[in-house]
Amino acid sequence: MAKIQLLINEKRYTPEVDPDMPLLWVLRDIVGLTGTKYGCGIAQCGACTVHLDGKAVRSCSIPVSTIGERKITTIEGLSRKGDHPLQLAWVEEDVPQCGYCQAGQIMQAAAFLKQNAHPSDEEITKAMTGNLCRCGTYQRIHQAIKRAATTTTTQPPR
Amino acid sequence: MNRRDFIRASALAGGGLMLAFQATAQLDNTAASEEMLGDFIRITPNGDILFQFVKHEMGQGVSTAMAQIIAEELGADWQRVKIDFPLANMARYQNDRNGGHDTGGSCTIIYQWDLLRKAGATARQMLVTAAARQWKTTEANCIAENNFVTWKGTSRKLSYGELATAAANIPVPIDIPLKESCSYQIIGKPKNAKLVPDIVTGTIQYGLDVQLPGMLIALIARCPVFKGKLKSYDATQALKVPGVKKVFTTQPIAGLQTDAPYMPHDIREGVVVVADTFWAARKGKEALEIEWDEGPNAKYSTEDFEHLAERRAMHRTDPTGYIGDENAVSNLTHVRKTLRASYIYPHQLHACMEPLNCTVHMQPDGCEVWMGSQAPNLIVSELKRIYHFPEEKIKVHLFPSGGGFGRRYYPDMAVEAAFISKEAGNVPVKMIWTREDDHQANLAHLFQYMEYQVALDKDSNLYAWYEKEIRTYTWAAKYADPQLPSMAYDIPNIRFDFEDMIADELVHSSAWRGVVSHGRCYSECFLDEIAAELKKDPYEFRVSLLRHGRDIYTGDQYPVSAKRLLGVLTLAAEKAGWGKPLEAGRGRGIAICPYGNSYCAAIAEVTVRDQKLTIDRITLAADCGNVINPSGAANQLAGGVVWSLTALLYGGLPIRNGRAIYTNFHQNKLLRMNECPKIDVHFVDSDDEKPWGVGEISTPLGVPSVLNAIYAATRKRIRKIPLAANAFQV
């Protein structure tokens, strides 16, 4: 057991945990942030996606002791009022069915759009191919990302 | 049906109207059969309409569609309608499929349709009466819409919230007329699913997200071989893992649960690790030393099982049903040529994205259960059977789930979790299946082996159809009533044989989205084989066999309508551009089917180059009667195709020496975005005013439509899935 300093959604936490424990289970079982989901535990499905310093990572496969100073953002911290352009686009396109994978999908897409504000269809597909959706909402996920990318345009698309 | 409705209204604590709607329905021909139906709405003084949702929301969108129906008749402001998940209540929502908690078979909306409209209309009338009394005017002067009652010709209006408490004290009116469909403002309009805002912010709670004070986490190491038993285990190392509290076996509750009222389930023997966190429980589980007695299946593999099915398929059984001459395929006087083919639909995993789980807090005289379940009624009946608690002492909290697909119908998770909570000292315990458990010790989709034979007469007409289904799953009696293939083609002689392989099972079979329709829809591939033999266009051939337009009674609840099949087929062909030339290496394939009383057609367009398959596009046309929520329904139909394409490309549950080969998603692949075709969904403008199911209707069609398209592109027939195991690069 070790005391580990974490900065999650701009809030400091100091949980005393097994240093091997993946970030996913620290978030869910210790901190009580259950928006991040357990899907496979081996970084194959993307349900557990969170941001470390803005980059999308699979929290099920990152031991909490390796995080250090990096800022953690979960779906609960993506926006203050649930109004991130992707969250709004997800509502507009009526994307989810069961919804279980969608927090991970949104976190993946949010990190991607930060790097590539005007993606092509192929770039969206490539960026999202690591995230599974058993309900099969891929087409609407794709549409929602396009919508968000268009609505956040501050400069003319390439 | 002679139906009297009883509606009870009561004032809410803190003001507002609580409307409980119950109806006693009495079937004319069975005077003793009495069913209770029930549902609720609550209207709070601030005007929120809280729809008490007692079915299971697993992504199929019924919470939204049901709320649309009641909100329409209520004249509610859709923005003020919210979904509430109350406690399960066996007395109020009796398990008769109509009014109970039970959610499956794509039946929810059709069974709730009348009830919800009456409930909404009755509440609206009570609000109108309350307003009329307050204003001392006639009810005819009052109009209720958009959460307000207004006095015609004046500027006076009262909100539903302001009226709710007064309305609760008004005698419940009977026989309130329902709206005409032409005046609908919510039904039939695309509405975003009500739970979406909670989903996108991560605030939605699934069963796996339950947190209780003092709660522990349990994982179970289950026997990896079906029918195997626990020989011995050593927990010494596991108990040394920090956080591990207790280790014990599940032997007392394990085995095939045949005493369950229906849908028997299986609980594999195992060793439980109870710990303070998932991670500690997982480490503890890995540290267990277990010796299994692998039992009769220790040397049993998928190939052995399929060979056994093949041998069974070769001989005739007593037909479960037939039309015309039951031995017509062998009638030498009429038959010029016969064709024969067999198709395999292997076991499949549900792979719900939310791993299976259940939280239970046992107490000496009852228990509390937290779980997203398709059948909380089965949880109650099983816990009652095992622990002898009275029903009202078994409190089941309802949750949405991260996918059900039939797997969450079975109550085994609750039986395991209840046992663990008790053995752990009556503390709350959340029992979780890891994704590896999900792959290696789970119930699976039933296996189907389909054997077909047809006879053509001297004029090359389809003279006789013989079909034999071999399957690992039945509900109760094996087709007590005559049963025919689920199709409406004009064939003078049809025979259907059935045999089960339950005693020879590799795994315990269960219902999987689409259930028996998957294997039985291979008839659409065999029909393509016949069309090819006759050098006929697959579309024209189907049209010629459906032109009779009649309803065919196949032994299912609803007859199969040739007219409606023709309707979806024609629309799909038009939208897909059937008949337009395609370049070499590309092809289109058709499949059509009924499901319940809905109908769907799929046309797949594929490219095959150097053994590499790309599924370019799937066009769907559906006749589901009255579509309550076009957005949700289109989502279901598209998702249903993705469901079937996973089975087509990668599915199956290969077993070697009794053990599942796949352990997780790196081996058991699911369709991903880069493999997902463009899916277009179209609805037939149906004459049918009733809303039939949409959750499963497209699921049987991905496999046969794509296989037929592959044939069109390559002249290669594939009769077994998955393609990844069939020399195809996917």
Short mmCIF file of N, CA and C in Angstrom, two decimals, chain A residues 1 18 20-22 25 28-30 32-42 44-45 47 60 75-76 78-79 81-83 86-88 90-103 105-106 124-126 128-142 145, chain B residues 58-59 191-193 196-197 199-202 204-206 208-209 211 217 242 277-279 282-283 349-355 401-403 405 430 432-436 512-513 629-632 634-636 638-640 642-643 646 664-666 670-674 676-680:
data_model
loop_
_atom_site.label_atom_id
_atom_site.label_comp_id
_atom_site.label_asym_id
_atom_site.label_seq_id
_atom_site.Cartn_x
_atom_site.Cartn_y
_atom_site.Cartn_z
N MET A 1 0.83 -1.20 0.00
CA MET A 1 0.00 0.00 0.00
C MET A 1 0.86 1.25 0.00
N ASP A 18 -2.88 -0.09 -3.33
CA ASP A 18 -1.88 -0.96 -3.94
C ASP A 18 -1.32 -0.22 -5.15
N ASP A 20 0.05 -1.16 -7.72
CA ASP A 20 -0.22 -1.86 -8.99
C ASP A 20 -1.65 -1.61 -9.48
N MET A 21 -2.49 -1.10 -8.60
CA MET A 21 -3.91 -1.02 -8.97
C MET A 21 -4.07 -0.12 -10.20
N PRO A 22 -4.76 -0.61 -11.23
CA PRO A 22 -4.96 0.25 -12.40
C PRO A 22 -5.78 1.49 -12.04
N TRP A 25 -9.60 1.27 -11.47
CA TRP A 25 -10.19 0.80 -10.22
C TRP A 25 -9.99 1.78 -9.08
N ARG A 28 -12.91 4.11 -9.77
CA ARG A 28 -14.22 3.52 -9.48
C ARG A 28 -14.38 3.10 -8.02
N ASP A 29 -13.43 2.32 -7.51
CA ASP A 29 -13.60 1.72 -6.18
C ASP A 29 -13.15 2.64 -5.05
N ILE A 30 -12.15 3.52 -5.31
CA ILE A 30 -11.58 4.33 -4.22
C ILE A 30 -12.14 5.75 -4.26
N GLY A 32 -14.61 6.84 -6.26
CA GLY A 32 -16.06 6.86 -6.42
C GLY A 32 -16.53 7.54 -7.69
N LEU A 33 -15.65 7.69 -8.67
CA LEU A 33 -16.05 8.24 -9.97
C LEU A 33 -16.36 7.06 -10.90
N THR A 34 -17.64 6.75 -11.02
CA THR A 34 -18.01 5.52 -11.74
C THR A 34 -18.37 5.76 -13.21
N GLY A 35 -18.20 6.99 -13.68
CA GLY A 35 -18.48 7.26 -15.09
C GLY A 35 -17.52 6.53 -16.02
N THR A 36 -16.31 6.25 -15.54
CA THR A 36 -15.32 5.51 -16.32
C THR A 36 -15.62 4.02 -16.14
N LYS A 37 -15.72 3.30 -17.25
CA LYS A 37 -16.27 1.94 -17.19
C LYS A 37 -15.23 0.85 -17.34
N TYR A 38 -15.49 -0.25 -16.66
CA TYR A 38 -14.72 -1.48 -16.85
C TYR A 38 -15.36 -2.27 -18.00
N GLY A 39 -14.55 -2.58 -19.02
CA GLY A 39 -15.08 -3.37 -20.12
C GLY A 39 -14.34 -4.68 -20.30
N CYS A 40 -13.00 -4.59 -20.41
CA CYS A 40 -12.24 -5.82 -20.69
C CYS A 40 -11.04 -5.98 -19.79
N GLY A 41 -10.48 -4.88 -19.30
CA GLY A 41 -9.32 -4.96 -18.41
C GLY A 41 -8.00 -5.15 -19.14
N ILE A 42 -8.03 -5.24 -20.49
CA ILE A 42 -6.78 -5.46 -21.23
C ILE A 42 -6.61 -4.47 -22.39
N GLN A 44 -8.54 -3.41 -24.75
CA GLN A 44 -9.06 -3.83 -26.05
C GLN A 44 -10.38 -3.17 -26.43
N CYS A 45 -11.09 -2.59 -25.44
CA CYS A 45 -12.44 -2.13 -25.76
C CYS A 45 -12.61 -0.61 -25.65
N ALA A 47 -13.68 1.21 -23.14
CA ALA A 47 -14.74 1.71 -22.25
C ALA A 47 -14.16 2.53 -21.10
N CYS A 60 -7.66 1.07 -17.62
CA CYS A 60 -7.63 -0.29 -17.04
C CYS A 60 -6.24 -0.88 -17.06
N ILE A 75 -14.80 11.43 -17.67
CA ILE A 75 -16.02 11.95 -18.31
C ILE A 75 -16.72 12.97 -17.40
N GLU A 76 -16.61 12.77 -16.08
CA GLU A 76 -17.26 13.70 -15.15
C GLU A 76 -16.62 15.08 -15.22
N LEU A 78 -15.05 16.34 -18.10
CA LEU A 78 -14.85 16.79 -19.48
C LEU A 78 -15.37 18.21 -19.69
N SER A 79 -16.51 18.51 -19.06
CA SER A 79 -17.05 19.87 -19.14
C SER A 79 -17.78 20.12 -17.82
N LYS A 81 -20.75 21.67 -17.41
CA LYS A 81 -22.21 21.55 -17.46
C LYS A 81 -22.68 20.50 -18.46
N GLY A 82 -21.81 19.57 -18.81
CA GLY A 82 -22.20 18.57 -19.80
C GLY A 82 -22.38 19.17 -21.17
N ASP A 83 -21.64 20.27 -21.43
CA ASP A 83 -21.87 20.99 -22.69
C ASP A 83 -20.64 21.00 -23.59
N LEU A 86 -18.84 17.67 -28.03
CA LEU A 86 -19.12 16.26 -28.30
C LEU A 86 -20.33 15.77 -27.51
N GLN A 87 -20.44 16.21 -26.27
CA GLN A 87 -21.60 15.80 -25.46
C GLN A 87 -22.89 16.31 -26.10
N LEU A 88 -22.84 17.55 -26.57
CA LEU A 88 -24.02 18.13 -27.22
C LEU A 88 -24.32 17.39 -28.53
N TRP A 90 -23.57 14.33 -29.24
CA TRP A 90 -24.07 12.98 -28.91
C TRP A 90 -25.58 13.02 -28.64
N VAL A 91 -26.01 14.11 -27.99
CA VAL A 91 -27.45 14.25 -27.71
C VAL A 91 -28.19 14.53 -29.02
N GLU A 92 -27.64 15.45 -29.80
CA GLU A 92 -28.30 15.84 -31.06
C GLU A 92 -28.46 14.66 -32.01
N GLU A 93 -27.44 13.83 -32.09
CA GLU A 93 -27.49 12.70 -33.02
C GLU A 93 -28.17 11.48 -32.40
N ASP A 94 -28.56 11.58 -31.12
CA ASP A 94 -29.21 10.46 -30.42
C ASP A 94 -28.37 9.19 -30.59
N VAL A 95 -27.11 9.32 -30.20
CA VAL A 95 -26.14 8.25 -30.47
C VAL A 95 -26.37 6.98 -29.66
N PRO A 96 -26.45 7.06 -28.33
CA PRO A 96 -26.31 5.83 -27.53
C PRO A 96 -27.49 4.89 -27.63
N GLN A 97 -27.20 3.64 -27.40
CA GLN A 97 -28.27 2.66 -27.09
C GLN A 97 -28.11 2.34 -25.61
N CYS A 98 -27.36 1.29 -25.26
CA CYS A 98 -27.22 1.03 -23.82
C CYS A 98 -26.37 2.10 -23.14
N GLY A 99 -25.45 2.70 -23.88
CA GLY A 99 -24.69 3.81 -23.34
C GLY A 99 -23.42 3.46 -22.60
N TYR A 100 -23.22 2.19 -22.33
CA TYR A 100 -22.11 1.80 -21.44
C TYR A 100 -20.74 2.18 -22.00
N CYS A 101 -20.55 2.06 -23.31
CA CYS A 101 -19.24 2.37 -23.90
C CYS A 101 -19.07 3.84 -24.20
N GLN A 102 -20.16 4.62 -24.09
CA GLN A 102 -20.16 5.96 -24.68
C GLN A 102 -19.26 6.97 -23.97
N ALA A 103 -19.08 6.84 -22.66
CA ALA A 103 -18.16 7.76 -21.97
C ALA A 103 -16.77 7.58 -22.56
N GLN A 105 -16.07 6.40 -25.53
CA GLN A 105 -16.08 6.88 -26.92
C GLN A 105 -15.88 8.40 -26.94
N ILE A 106 -16.62 9.09 -26.06
CA ILE A 106 -16.55 10.55 -26.03
C ILE A 106 -15.15 11.01 -25.60
N ILE A 124 -11.46 10.05 -38.65
CA ILE A 124 -12.38 9.78 -37.53
C ILE A 124 -12.45 8.28 -37.29
N THR A 125 -12.67 7.53 -38.35
CA THR A 125 -12.79 6.07 -38.22
C THR A 125 -11.53 5.48 -37.62
N LYS A 126 -10.40 5.93 -38.10
CA LYS A 126 -9.13 5.39 -37.61
C LYS A 126 -8.97 5.70 -36.12
N MET A 128 -11.23 6.10 -33.92
CA MET A 128 -12.26 5.49 -33.07
C MET A 128 -12.26 3.96 -33.12
N THR A 129 -11.40 3.38 -33.90
CA THR A 129 -11.46 1.93 -34.11
C THR A 129 -11.04 1.12 -32.88
N GLY A 130 -10.39 1.75 -31.92
CA GLY A 130 -10.05 1.04 -30.68
C GLY A 130 -11.18 0.96 -29.68
N ASN A 131 -12.31 1.60 -29.98
CA ASN A 131 -13.43 1.61 -29.02
C ASN A 131 -14.57 0.73 -29.51
N LEU A 132 -14.90 -0.27 -28.72
CA LEU A 132 -15.98 -1.18 -29.10
C LEU A 132 -17.34 -0.65 -28.66
N CYS A 133 -18.35 -0.92 -29.50
CA CYS A 133 -19.74 -0.67 -29.10
C CYS A 133 -20.53 -1.91 -29.49
N ARG A 134 -20.97 -2.67 -28.49
CA ARG A 134 -21.69 -3.91 -28.77
C ARG A 134 -23.07 -3.66 -29.35
N CYS A 135 -23.66 -2.49 -29.03
CA CYS A 135 -24.97 -2.15 -29.59
C CYS A 135 -24.88 -1.76 -31.05
N GLY A 136 -23.67 -1.40 -31.51
CA GLY A 136 -23.49 -1.09 -32.93
C GLY A 136 -23.86 0.33 -33.32
N THR A 137 -23.50 1.30 -32.49
CA THR A 137 -23.88 2.70 -32.79
C THR A 137 -22.80 3.44 -33.59
N TYR A 138 -21.90 2.71 -34.21
CA TYR A 138 -20.75 3.33 -34.87
C TYR A 138 -21.11 4.45 -35.83
N GLN A 139 -22.14 4.23 -36.63
CA GLN A 139 -22.50 5.22 -37.64
C GLN A 139 -22.88 6.56 -36.97
N ARG A 140 -23.63 6.47 -35.89
CA ARG A 140 -24.03 7.71 -35.21
C ARG A 140 -22.87 8.34 -34.44
N ILE A 141 -21.98 7.51 -33.91
CA ILE A 141 -20.79 8.06 -33.25
C ILE A 141 -20.00 8.89 -34.27
N HIS A 142 -19.85 8.32 -35.44
CA HIS A 142 -19.11 8.99 -36.50
C HIS A 142 -19.78 10.32 -36.87
N ILE A 145 -19.27 12.98 -34.13
CA ILE A 145 -17.92 13.57 -34.13
C ILE A 145 -17.81 14.60 -35.26
N MET B 58 -32.13 -1.64 -21.70
CA MET B 58 -30.80 -2.22 -21.95
C MET B 58 -30.23 -1.68 -23.25
N GLY B 59 -30.77 -0.52 -23.66
CA GLY B 59 -30.28 0.09 -24.89
C GLY B 59 -31.28 -0.02 -26.03
N LYS B 191 -37.52 11.10 -31.24
CA LYS B 191 -37.16 11.69 -29.94
C LYS B 191 -35.84 11.10 -29.48
N ASN B 192 -34.99 11.96 -28.94
CA ASN B 192 -33.74 11.45 -28.38
C ASN B 192 -34.04 10.64 -27.13
N ALA B 193 -33.29 9.58 -26.95
CA ALA B 193 -33.50 8.73 -25.78
C ALA B 193 -33.35 9.57 -24.52
N VAL B 196 -29.98 9.84 -22.55
CA VAL B 196 -28.74 10.28 -23.20
C VAL B 196 -27.98 11.35 -22.42
N PRO B 197 -28.65 12.39 -21.88
CA PRO B 197 -27.88 13.39 -21.14
C PRO B 197 -27.09 12.78 -19.97
N ILE B 199 -26.04 9.69 -19.90
CA ILE B 199 -25.01 8.83 -20.48
C ILE B 199 -23.78 9.64 -20.86
N VAL B 200 -24.00 10.79 -21.50
CA VAL B 200 -22.85 11.54 -22.02
C VAL B 200 -22.08 12.29 -20.93
N THR B 201 -22.67 12.40 -19.75
CA THR B 201 -21.95 13.05 -18.66
C THR B 201 -21.41 12.03 -17.65
N GLY B 202 -21.69 10.77 -17.90
CA GLY B 202 -21.19 9.72 -17.00
C GLY B 202 -21.97 9.62 -15.70
N ILE B 204 -25.15 8.47 -15.43
CA ILE B 204 -26.08 7.33 -15.42
C ILE B 204 -25.49 6.23 -14.54
N GLN B 205 -26.35 5.58 -13.80
CA GLN B 205 -25.90 4.48 -12.93
C GLN B 205 -26.36 3.15 -13.48
N TYR B 206 -25.41 2.28 -13.75
CA TYR B 206 -25.72 0.90 -14.09
C TYR B 206 -25.54 0.07 -12.81
N LEU B 208 -23.39 -2.08 -12.14
CA LEU B 208 -21.98 -2.17 -11.77
C LEU B 208 -21.50 -0.92 -11.01
N ASP B 209 -22.26 0.17 -11.09
CA ASP B 209 -21.83 1.43 -10.46
C ASP B 209 -22.37 1.61 -9.04
N GLN B 211 -22.76 1.80 -5.26
CA GLN B 211 -21.83 1.91 -4.13
C GLN B 211 -22.68 1.91 -2.88
N ILE B 217 -16.38 -6.53 -2.58
CA ILE B 217 -16.41 -6.98 -3.98
C ILE B 217 -16.08 -8.47 -4.03
N PRO B 242 -3.35 -8.50 0.43
CA PRO B 242 -3.99 -7.44 1.23
C PRO B 242 -5.35 -7.08 0.68
N THR B 277 -11.68 -4.46 -2.59
CA THR B 277 -11.73 -3.80 -3.91
C THR B 277 -11.72 -4.88 -4.99
N PHE B 278 -12.08 -4.46 -6.21
CA PHE B 278 -12.01 -5.37 -7.36
C PHE B 278 -10.57 -5.87 -7.53
N TRP B 279 -9.64 -4.94 -7.39
CA TRP B 279 -8.25 -5.29 -7.68
C TRP B 279 -7.72 -6.33 -6.69
N ARG B 282 -9.26 -9.63 -7.52
CA ARG B 282 -8.66 -10.21 -8.72
C ARG B 282 -7.31 -10.85 -8.41
N LYS B 283 -6.52 -10.14 -7.64
CA LYS B 283 -5.22 -10.72 -7.25
C LYS B 283 -5.43 -12.00 -6.43
N LEU B 349 -21.29 -15.71 -27.88
CA LEU B 349 -21.27 -15.04 -26.58
C LEU B 349 -22.09 -13.75 -26.64
N HIS B 350 -22.73 -13.42 -25.53
CA HIS B 350 -23.48 -12.17 -25.49
C HIS B 350 -22.53 -10.97 -25.45
N ALA B 351 -21.46 -11.12 -24.67
CA ALA B 351 -20.46 -10.04 -24.53
C ALA B 351 -21.12 -8.69 -24.28
N CYS B 352 -22.01 -8.62 -23.31
CA CYS B 352 -22.60 -7.33 -22.92
C CYS B 352 -21.45 -6.42 -22.49
N MET B 353 -21.46 -5.17 -22.94
CA MET B 353 -20.33 -4.29 -22.58
C MET B 353 -20.23 -4.10 -21.07
N GLU B 354 -21.35 -4.02 -20.38
CA GLU B 354 -21.30 -4.00 -18.91
C GLU B 354 -21.16 -5.44 -18.45
N PRO B 355 -20.00 -5.81 -17.91
CA PRO B 355 -19.86 -7.21 -17.48
C PRO B 355 -20.97 -7.58 -16.49
N SER B 401 -29.14 -1.36 -17.99
CA SER B 401 -27.92 -2.17 -18.07
C SER B 401 -27.15 -1.81 -19.33
N GLY B 402 -25.86 -2.15 -19.26
CA GLY B 402 -24.98 -1.95 -20.41
C GLY B 402 -25.07 -3.12 -21.35
N GLY B 403 -26.28 -3.35 -21.84
CA GLY B 403 -26.55 -4.46 -22.76
C GLY B 403 -27.13 -5.65 -22.03
N PHE B 405 -29.35 -8.30 -24.18
CA PHE B 405 -29.28 -9.24 -25.30
C PHE B 405 -29.78 -10.63 -24.93
N LYS B 430 -20.90 -6.78 -3.93
CA LYS B 430 -21.07 -6.65 -5.38
C LYS B 430 -20.26 -7.76 -6.04
N ILE B 432 -18.94 -9.49 -9.36
CA ILE B 432 -18.64 -9.07 -10.74
C ILE B 432 -18.06 -10.26 -11.51
N TRP B 433 -18.51 -10.41 -12.74
CA TRP B 433 -17.85 -11.35 -13.66
C TRP B 433 -16.76 -10.57 -14.37
N THR B 434 -15.53 -11.05 -14.35
CA THR B 434 -14.50 -10.39 -15.16
C THR B 434 -14.80 -10.71 -16.62
N ARG B 435 -14.15 -9.96 -17.53
CA ARG B 435 -14.39 -10.25 -18.95
C ARG B 435 -13.89 -11.65 -19.30
N GLU B 436 -12.87 -12.13 -18.58
CA GLU B 436 -12.41 -13.50 -18.82
C GLU B 436 -13.47 -14.49 -18.38
N TRP B 512 -30.30 -15.32 -27.00
CA TRP B 512 -29.34 -14.31 -27.49
C TRP B 512 -30.08 -13.49 -28.53
N ARG B 513 -30.01 -12.19 -28.41
CA ARG B 513 -30.78 -11.27 -29.27
C ARG B 513 -31.08 -11.87 -30.65
N ASN B 629 -40.97 5.69 -32.13
CA ASN B 629 -39.85 6.62 -32.13
C ASN B 629 -38.93 6.31 -33.31
N PRO B 630 -39.09 7.01 -34.42
CA PRO B 630 -38.28 6.69 -35.60
C PRO B 630 -36.77 6.74 -35.35
N SER B 631 -36.32 7.65 -34.46
CA SER B 631 -34.88 7.73 -34.20
C SER B 631 -34.41 6.48 -33.46
N GLY B 632 -35.13 6.11 -32.42
CA GLY B 632 -34.76 4.92 -31.65
C GLY B 632 -34.89 3.65 -32.48
N ALA B 634 -34.67 3.30 -35.77
CA ALA B 634 -33.60 3.21 -36.77
C ALA B 634 -32.29 2.79 -36.10
N ASN B 635 -32.06 3.31 -34.91
CA ASN B 635 -30.86 2.92 -34.15
C ASN B 635 -30.87 1.42 -33.86
N GLN B 636 -32.04 0.90 -33.48
CA GLN B 636 -32.18 -0.54 -33.20
C GLN B 636 -31.91 -1.38 -34.43
N ALA B 638 -30.24 -0.62 -37.17
CA ALA B 638 -28.83 -0.56 -37.58
C ALA B 638 -27.98 -1.39 -36.62
N GLY B 639 -28.24 -1.24 -35.32
CA GLY B 639 -27.47 -1.98 -34.32
C GLY B 639 -27.67 -3.49 -34.46
N GLY B 640 -28.88 -3.87 -34.82
CA GLY B 640 -29.17 -5.30 -35.00
C GLY B 640 -28.34 -5.92 -36.11
N VAL B 642 -25.32 -4.78 -37.02
CA VAL B 642 -23.95 -4.87 -36.51
C VAL B 642 -23.80 -6.12 -35.63
N TRP B 643 -24.82 -6.37 -34.84
CA TRP B 643 -24.86 -7.58 -33.99
C TRP B 643 -24.63 -8.84 -34.84
N THR B 646 -20.99 -9.15 -36.45
CA THR B 646 -19.97 -9.68 -35.55
C THR B 646 -20.00 -11.21 -35.57
N ASN B 664 -10.71 -13.28 -24.01
CA ASN B 664 -11.09 -11.86 -23.92
C ASN B 664 -11.21 -11.31 -25.35
N PHE B 665 -11.42 -10.00 -25.47
CA PHE B 665 -11.71 -9.39 -26.77
C PHE B 665 -10.53 -9.40 -27.75
N HIS B 666 -9.33 -9.73 -27.29
CA HIS B 666 -8.23 -9.80 -28.26
C HIS B 666 -8.39 -11.04 -29.14
N LEU B 670 -15.10 -8.31 -31.81
CA LEU B 670 -16.40 -7.71 -32.12
C LEU B 670 -16.18 -6.72 -33.25
N LEU B 671 -17.23 -6.52 -34.02
CA LEU B 671 -17.13 -5.57 -35.14
C LEU B 671 -16.72 -4.19 -34.63
N ARG B 672 -15.80 -3.55 -35.35
CA ARG B 672 -15.34 -2.21 -34.99
C ARG B 672 -15.75 -1.19 -36.05
N MET B 673 -15.53 0.08 -35.73
CA MET B 673 -16.01 1.13 -36.64
C MET B 673 -15.44 0.98 -38.05
N ASN B 674 -14.17 0.59 -38.16
CA ASN B 674 -13.57 0.51 -39.50
C ASN B 674 -14.14 -0.63 -40.34
N CYS B 676 -17.49 -1.40 -40.06
CA CYS B 676 -18.94 -1.21 -40.06
C CYS B 676 -19.39 -0.64 -41.41
N PRO B 677 -20.28 -1.33 -42.11
CA PRO B 677 -20.75 -0.82 -43.39
C PRO B 677 -21.66 0.39 -43.19
N LYS B 678 -21.91 1.07 -44.26
CA LYS B 678 -22.97 2.09 -44.23
C LYS B 678 -24.29 1.35 -44.12
N ILE B 679 -25.12 1.76 -43.19
CA ILE B 679 -26.41 1.08 -42.98
C ILE B 679 -27.52 2.10 -43.17
N ASP B 680 -28.39 1.83 -44.13
CA ASP B 680 -29.54 2.72 -44.38
C ASP B 680 -30.80 2.02 -43.89
#
